[in-house]
mmCIF file of C-alpha atoms in Angstrom:
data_model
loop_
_atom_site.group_PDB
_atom_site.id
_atom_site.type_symbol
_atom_site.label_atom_id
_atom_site.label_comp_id
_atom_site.label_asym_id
_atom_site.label_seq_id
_atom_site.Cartn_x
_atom_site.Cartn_y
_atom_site.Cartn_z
ATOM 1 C CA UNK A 1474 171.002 172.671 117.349
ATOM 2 C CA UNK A 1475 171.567 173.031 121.051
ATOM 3 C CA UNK A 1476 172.658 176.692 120.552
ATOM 4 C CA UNK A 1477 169.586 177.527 118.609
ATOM 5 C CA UNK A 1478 167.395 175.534 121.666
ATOM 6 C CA UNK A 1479 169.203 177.436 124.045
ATOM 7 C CA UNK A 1480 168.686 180.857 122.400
ATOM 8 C CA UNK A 1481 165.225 180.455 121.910
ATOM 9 C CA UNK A 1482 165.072 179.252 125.685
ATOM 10 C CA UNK A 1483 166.723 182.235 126.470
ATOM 11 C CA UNK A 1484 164.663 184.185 124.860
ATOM 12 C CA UNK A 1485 161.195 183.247 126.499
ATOM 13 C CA UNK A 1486 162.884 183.683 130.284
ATOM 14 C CA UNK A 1487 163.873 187.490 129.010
ATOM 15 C CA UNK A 1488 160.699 187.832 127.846
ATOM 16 C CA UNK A 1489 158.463 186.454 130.785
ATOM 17 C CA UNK A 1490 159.966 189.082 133.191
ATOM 18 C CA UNK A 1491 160.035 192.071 130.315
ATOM 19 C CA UNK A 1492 156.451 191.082 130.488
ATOM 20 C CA UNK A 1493 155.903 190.559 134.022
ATOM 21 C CA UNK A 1494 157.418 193.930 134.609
ATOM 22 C CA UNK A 1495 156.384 196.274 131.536
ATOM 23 C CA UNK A 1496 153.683 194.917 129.955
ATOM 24 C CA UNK A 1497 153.244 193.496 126.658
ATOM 25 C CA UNK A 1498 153.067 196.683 124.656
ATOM 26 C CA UNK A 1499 156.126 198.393 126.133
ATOM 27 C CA UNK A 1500 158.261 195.411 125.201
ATOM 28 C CA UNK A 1501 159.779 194.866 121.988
ATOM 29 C CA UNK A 1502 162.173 192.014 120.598
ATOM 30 C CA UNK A 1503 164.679 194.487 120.568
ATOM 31 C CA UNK A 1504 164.577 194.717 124.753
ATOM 32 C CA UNK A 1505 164.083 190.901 124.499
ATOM 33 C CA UNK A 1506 167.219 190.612 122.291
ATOM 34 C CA UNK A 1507 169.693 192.676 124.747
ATOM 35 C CA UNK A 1508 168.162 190.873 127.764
ATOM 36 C CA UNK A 1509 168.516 187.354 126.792
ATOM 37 C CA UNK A 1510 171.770 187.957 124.866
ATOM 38 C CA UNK A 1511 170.326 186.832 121.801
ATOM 39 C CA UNK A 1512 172.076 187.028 119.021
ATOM 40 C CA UNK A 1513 170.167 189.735 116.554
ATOM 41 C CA UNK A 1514 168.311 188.924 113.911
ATOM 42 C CA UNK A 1515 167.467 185.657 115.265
ATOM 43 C CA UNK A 1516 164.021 186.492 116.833
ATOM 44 C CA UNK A 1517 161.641 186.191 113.598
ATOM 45 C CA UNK A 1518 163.886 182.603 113.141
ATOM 46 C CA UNK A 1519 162.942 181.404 116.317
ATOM 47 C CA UNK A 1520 159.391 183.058 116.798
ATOM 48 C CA UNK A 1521 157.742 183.305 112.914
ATOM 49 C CA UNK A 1522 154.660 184.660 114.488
ATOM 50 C CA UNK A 1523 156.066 187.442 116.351
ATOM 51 C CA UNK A 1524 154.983 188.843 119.514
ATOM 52 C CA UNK A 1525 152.058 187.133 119.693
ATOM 53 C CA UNK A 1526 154.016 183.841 119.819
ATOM 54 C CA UNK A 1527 156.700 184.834 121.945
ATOM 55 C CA UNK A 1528 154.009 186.099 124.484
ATOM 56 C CA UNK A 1529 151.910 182.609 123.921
ATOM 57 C CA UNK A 1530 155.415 180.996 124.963
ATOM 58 C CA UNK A 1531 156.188 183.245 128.073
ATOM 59 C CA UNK A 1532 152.684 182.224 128.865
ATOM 60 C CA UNK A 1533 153.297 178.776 129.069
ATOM 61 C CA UNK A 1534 155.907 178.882 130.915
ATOM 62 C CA UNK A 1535 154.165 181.108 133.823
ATOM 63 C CA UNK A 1536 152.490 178.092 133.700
ATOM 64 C CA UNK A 1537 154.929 175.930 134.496
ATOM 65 C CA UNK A 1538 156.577 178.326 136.950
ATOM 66 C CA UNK A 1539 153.077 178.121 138.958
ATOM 67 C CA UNK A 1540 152.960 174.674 139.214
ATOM 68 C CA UNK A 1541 156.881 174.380 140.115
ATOM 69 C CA UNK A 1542 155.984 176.999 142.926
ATOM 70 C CA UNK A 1543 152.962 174.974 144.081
ATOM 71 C CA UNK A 1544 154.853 171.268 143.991
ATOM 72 C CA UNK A 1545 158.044 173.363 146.169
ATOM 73 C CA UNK A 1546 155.095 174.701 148.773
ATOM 74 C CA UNK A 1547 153.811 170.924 149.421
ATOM 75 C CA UNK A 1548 156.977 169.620 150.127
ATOM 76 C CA UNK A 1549 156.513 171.779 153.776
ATOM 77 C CA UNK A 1550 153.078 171.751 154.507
ATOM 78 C CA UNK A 1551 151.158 169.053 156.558
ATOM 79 C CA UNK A 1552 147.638 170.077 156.278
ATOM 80 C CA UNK A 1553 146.456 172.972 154.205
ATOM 81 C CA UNK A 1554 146.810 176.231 155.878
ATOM 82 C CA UNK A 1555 151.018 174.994 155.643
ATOM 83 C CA UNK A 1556 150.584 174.361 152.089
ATOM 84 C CA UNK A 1557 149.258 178.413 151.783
ATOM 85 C CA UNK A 1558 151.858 180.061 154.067
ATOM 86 C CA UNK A 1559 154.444 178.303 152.267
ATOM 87 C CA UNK A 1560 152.743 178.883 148.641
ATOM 88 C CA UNK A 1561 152.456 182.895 149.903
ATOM 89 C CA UNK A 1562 156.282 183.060 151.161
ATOM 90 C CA UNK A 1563 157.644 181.734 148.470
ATOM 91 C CA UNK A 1564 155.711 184.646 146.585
ATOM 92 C CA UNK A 1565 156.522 187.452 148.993
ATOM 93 C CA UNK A 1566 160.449 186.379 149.003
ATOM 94 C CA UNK A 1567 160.737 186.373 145.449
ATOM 95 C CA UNK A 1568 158.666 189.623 145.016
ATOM 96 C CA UNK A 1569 161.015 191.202 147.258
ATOM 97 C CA UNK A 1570 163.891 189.984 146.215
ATOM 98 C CA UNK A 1571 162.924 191.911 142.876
ATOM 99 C CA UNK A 1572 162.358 195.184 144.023
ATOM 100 C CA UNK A 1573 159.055 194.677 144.235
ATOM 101 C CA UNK A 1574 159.207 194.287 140.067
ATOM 102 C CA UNK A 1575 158.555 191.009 139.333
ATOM 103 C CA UNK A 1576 155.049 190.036 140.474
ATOM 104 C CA UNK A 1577 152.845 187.793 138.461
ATOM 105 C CA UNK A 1578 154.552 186.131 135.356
ATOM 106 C CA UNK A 1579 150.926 186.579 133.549
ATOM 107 C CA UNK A 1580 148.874 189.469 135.729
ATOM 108 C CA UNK A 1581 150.178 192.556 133.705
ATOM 109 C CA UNK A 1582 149.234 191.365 130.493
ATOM 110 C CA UNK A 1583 146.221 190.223 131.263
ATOM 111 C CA UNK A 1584 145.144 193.749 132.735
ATOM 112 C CA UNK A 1585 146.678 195.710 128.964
ATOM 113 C CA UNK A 1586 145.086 192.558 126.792
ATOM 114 C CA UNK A 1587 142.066 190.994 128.001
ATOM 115 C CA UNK A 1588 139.524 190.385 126.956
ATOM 116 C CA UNK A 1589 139.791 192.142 123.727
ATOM 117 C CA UNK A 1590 143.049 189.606 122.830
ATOM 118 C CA UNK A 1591 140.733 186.165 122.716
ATOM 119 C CA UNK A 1592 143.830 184.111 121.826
ATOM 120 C CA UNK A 1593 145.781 185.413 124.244
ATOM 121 C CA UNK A 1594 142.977 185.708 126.812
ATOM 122 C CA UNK A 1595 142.467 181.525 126.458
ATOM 123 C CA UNK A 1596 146.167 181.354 127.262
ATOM 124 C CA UNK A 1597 145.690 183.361 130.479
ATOM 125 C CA UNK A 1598 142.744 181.542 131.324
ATOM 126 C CA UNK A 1599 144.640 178.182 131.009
ATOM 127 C CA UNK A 1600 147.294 179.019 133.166
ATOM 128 C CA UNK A 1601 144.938 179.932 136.275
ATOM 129 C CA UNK A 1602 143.145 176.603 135.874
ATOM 130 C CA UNK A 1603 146.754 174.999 135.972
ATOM 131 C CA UNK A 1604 147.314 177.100 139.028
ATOM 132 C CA UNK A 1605 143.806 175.601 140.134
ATOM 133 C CA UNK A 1606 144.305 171.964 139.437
ATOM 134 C CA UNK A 1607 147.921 171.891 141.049
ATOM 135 C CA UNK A 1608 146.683 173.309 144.370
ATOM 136 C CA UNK A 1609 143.573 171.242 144.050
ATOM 137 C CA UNK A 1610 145.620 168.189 143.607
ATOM 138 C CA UNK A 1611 147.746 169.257 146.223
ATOM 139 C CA UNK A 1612 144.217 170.188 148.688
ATOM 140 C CA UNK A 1613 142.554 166.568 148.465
ATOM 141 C CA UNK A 1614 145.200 164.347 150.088
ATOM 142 C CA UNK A 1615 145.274 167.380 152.687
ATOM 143 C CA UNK A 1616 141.756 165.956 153.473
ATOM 144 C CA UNK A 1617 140.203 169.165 151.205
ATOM 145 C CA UNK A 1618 136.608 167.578 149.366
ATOM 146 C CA UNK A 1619 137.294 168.093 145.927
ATOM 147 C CA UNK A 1620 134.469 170.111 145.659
ATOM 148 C CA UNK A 1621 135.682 172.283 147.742
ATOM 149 C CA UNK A 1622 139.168 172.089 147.215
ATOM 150 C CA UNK A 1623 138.161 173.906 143.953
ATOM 151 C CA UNK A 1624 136.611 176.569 145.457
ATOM 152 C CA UNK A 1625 139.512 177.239 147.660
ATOM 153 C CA UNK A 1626 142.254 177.167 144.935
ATOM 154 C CA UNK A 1627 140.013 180.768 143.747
ATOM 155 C CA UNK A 1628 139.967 181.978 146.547
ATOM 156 C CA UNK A 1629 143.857 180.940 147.545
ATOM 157 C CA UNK A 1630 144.983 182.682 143.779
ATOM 158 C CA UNK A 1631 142.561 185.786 144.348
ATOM 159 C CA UNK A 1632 144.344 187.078 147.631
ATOM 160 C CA UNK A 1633 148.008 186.106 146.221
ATOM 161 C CA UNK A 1634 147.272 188.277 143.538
ATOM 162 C CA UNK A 1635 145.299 190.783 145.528
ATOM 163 C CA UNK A 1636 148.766 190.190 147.892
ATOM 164 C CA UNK A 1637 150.874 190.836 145.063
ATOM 165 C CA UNK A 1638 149.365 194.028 143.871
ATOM 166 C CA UNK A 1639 148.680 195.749 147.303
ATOM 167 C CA UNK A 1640 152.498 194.474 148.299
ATOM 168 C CA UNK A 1641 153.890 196.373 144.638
ATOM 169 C CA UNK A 1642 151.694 199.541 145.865
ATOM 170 C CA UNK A 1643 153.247 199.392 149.745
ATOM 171 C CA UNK A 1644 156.733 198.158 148.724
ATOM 172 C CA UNK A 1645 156.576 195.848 151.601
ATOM 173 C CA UNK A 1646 155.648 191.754 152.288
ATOM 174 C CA UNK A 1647 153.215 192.703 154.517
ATOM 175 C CA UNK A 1648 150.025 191.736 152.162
ATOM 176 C CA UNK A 1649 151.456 188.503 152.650
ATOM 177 C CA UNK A 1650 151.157 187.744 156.115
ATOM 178 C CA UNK A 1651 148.087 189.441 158.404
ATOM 179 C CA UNK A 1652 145.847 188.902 155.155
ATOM 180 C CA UNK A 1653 146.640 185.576 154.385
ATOM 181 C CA UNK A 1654 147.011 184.303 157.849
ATOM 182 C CA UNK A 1655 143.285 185.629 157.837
ATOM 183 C CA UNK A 1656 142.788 183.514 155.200
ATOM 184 C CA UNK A 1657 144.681 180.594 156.301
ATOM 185 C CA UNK A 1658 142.580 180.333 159.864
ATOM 186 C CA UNK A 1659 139.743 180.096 157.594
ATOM 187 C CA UNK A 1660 140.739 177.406 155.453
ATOM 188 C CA UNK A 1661 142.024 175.363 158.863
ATOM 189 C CA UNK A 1662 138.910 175.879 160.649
ATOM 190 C CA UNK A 1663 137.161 174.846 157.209
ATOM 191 C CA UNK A 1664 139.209 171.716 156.987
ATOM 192 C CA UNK A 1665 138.553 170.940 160.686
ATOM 193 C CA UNK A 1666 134.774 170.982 160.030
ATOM 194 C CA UNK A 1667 134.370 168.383 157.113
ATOM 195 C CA UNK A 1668 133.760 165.298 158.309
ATOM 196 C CA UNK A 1669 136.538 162.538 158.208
ATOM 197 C CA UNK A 1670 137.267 160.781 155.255
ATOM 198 C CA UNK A 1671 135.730 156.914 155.430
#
């Protein structure tokens, strides 16, 4: 049983970064097979539904990658523009680490299969509002309103993104740093305006 576990485990991590880096359509369980080390044969055992279920797993663990990302970023930031810088370099190091491959565990599917996938499209969808509620939860004891802690978790995952595409396009970290120091002095001088906390 621990051999099948760890296949299947396997499995998912090959086929989160086929994803991240391909795109759903140009991978296939064979590529997910030779990457993971799989033994062959074994991918209709451990995934009955097929792609779609492999890609609903690889989903779910972007998820969990996110929020890992987000909980390693708070442990060096003191207020919340420290929370982003870290959150971005820990995106911009492991982007370039890559090759500039490996951005977003979810963003390339979502461009080839929403919104005409609406299965796969709620998956998507739940993983940003993880992404959301982790920085949101991470925001409030920064002295964020929750109110507006919300609305900067958006805007915080719309420039990584936008970071992570225009980085892929320039082959260089720089997206990372003059834009989101922009957005970090916003976000400071934000925080620095809301009233205390009684």
């Amino acid at each position: 049983m621990p051999r099948r576990t760890d296949s299947r485990s396997k499995m998912i991590h090959a086929a989160a970064e086929l994803f991240r880096q391909r795109g759903y359509h140009a991978t296939t369980f064979s590529d997910v097979v030779r990457d993971s080390g799989a033994p062959r044969g074994s991918t209709y055992f451990h995934f009955p539904g097929g792609k779609a279920e492999l890609a609903r797993e690889a989903i779910a663990r972007a998820g969990d990658e996110v929020e890992e990302m987000v909980d390693q970023a708070a442990r060096h930031a003191d207020d919340p523009g420290s929370l982003v810088r870290a959150l971005a370099q820990i995106f911009a190091s492991r982007f370039e680490r890559s090759g500039y491959q490996s951005g977003c565990a979810i963003a390339t599917m979502v461009l080839e299969l929403a919104p005409g996938d609406e299965e796969l499209s709620a998956e998507f969808h739940g993983v940003f509002a993880r992404w959301r509620a982790a920085l949101v939860s991470r925001f409030e004891p920064l002295g964020i309103a929750p109110d507006r802690a919300a609305a900067l978790a958006g805007l915080v995952i719309s420039a990584l993104e936008g970071a992570l595409l225009l980085s892929r396009a320039a082959r260089s970290t720089e997206p990372f740093t003059t834009p989101i120091e922009a957005l970090i002095s916003a976000i400071n001088h934000d925080a620095a305006a809301q009233p205390a906390a009684p």
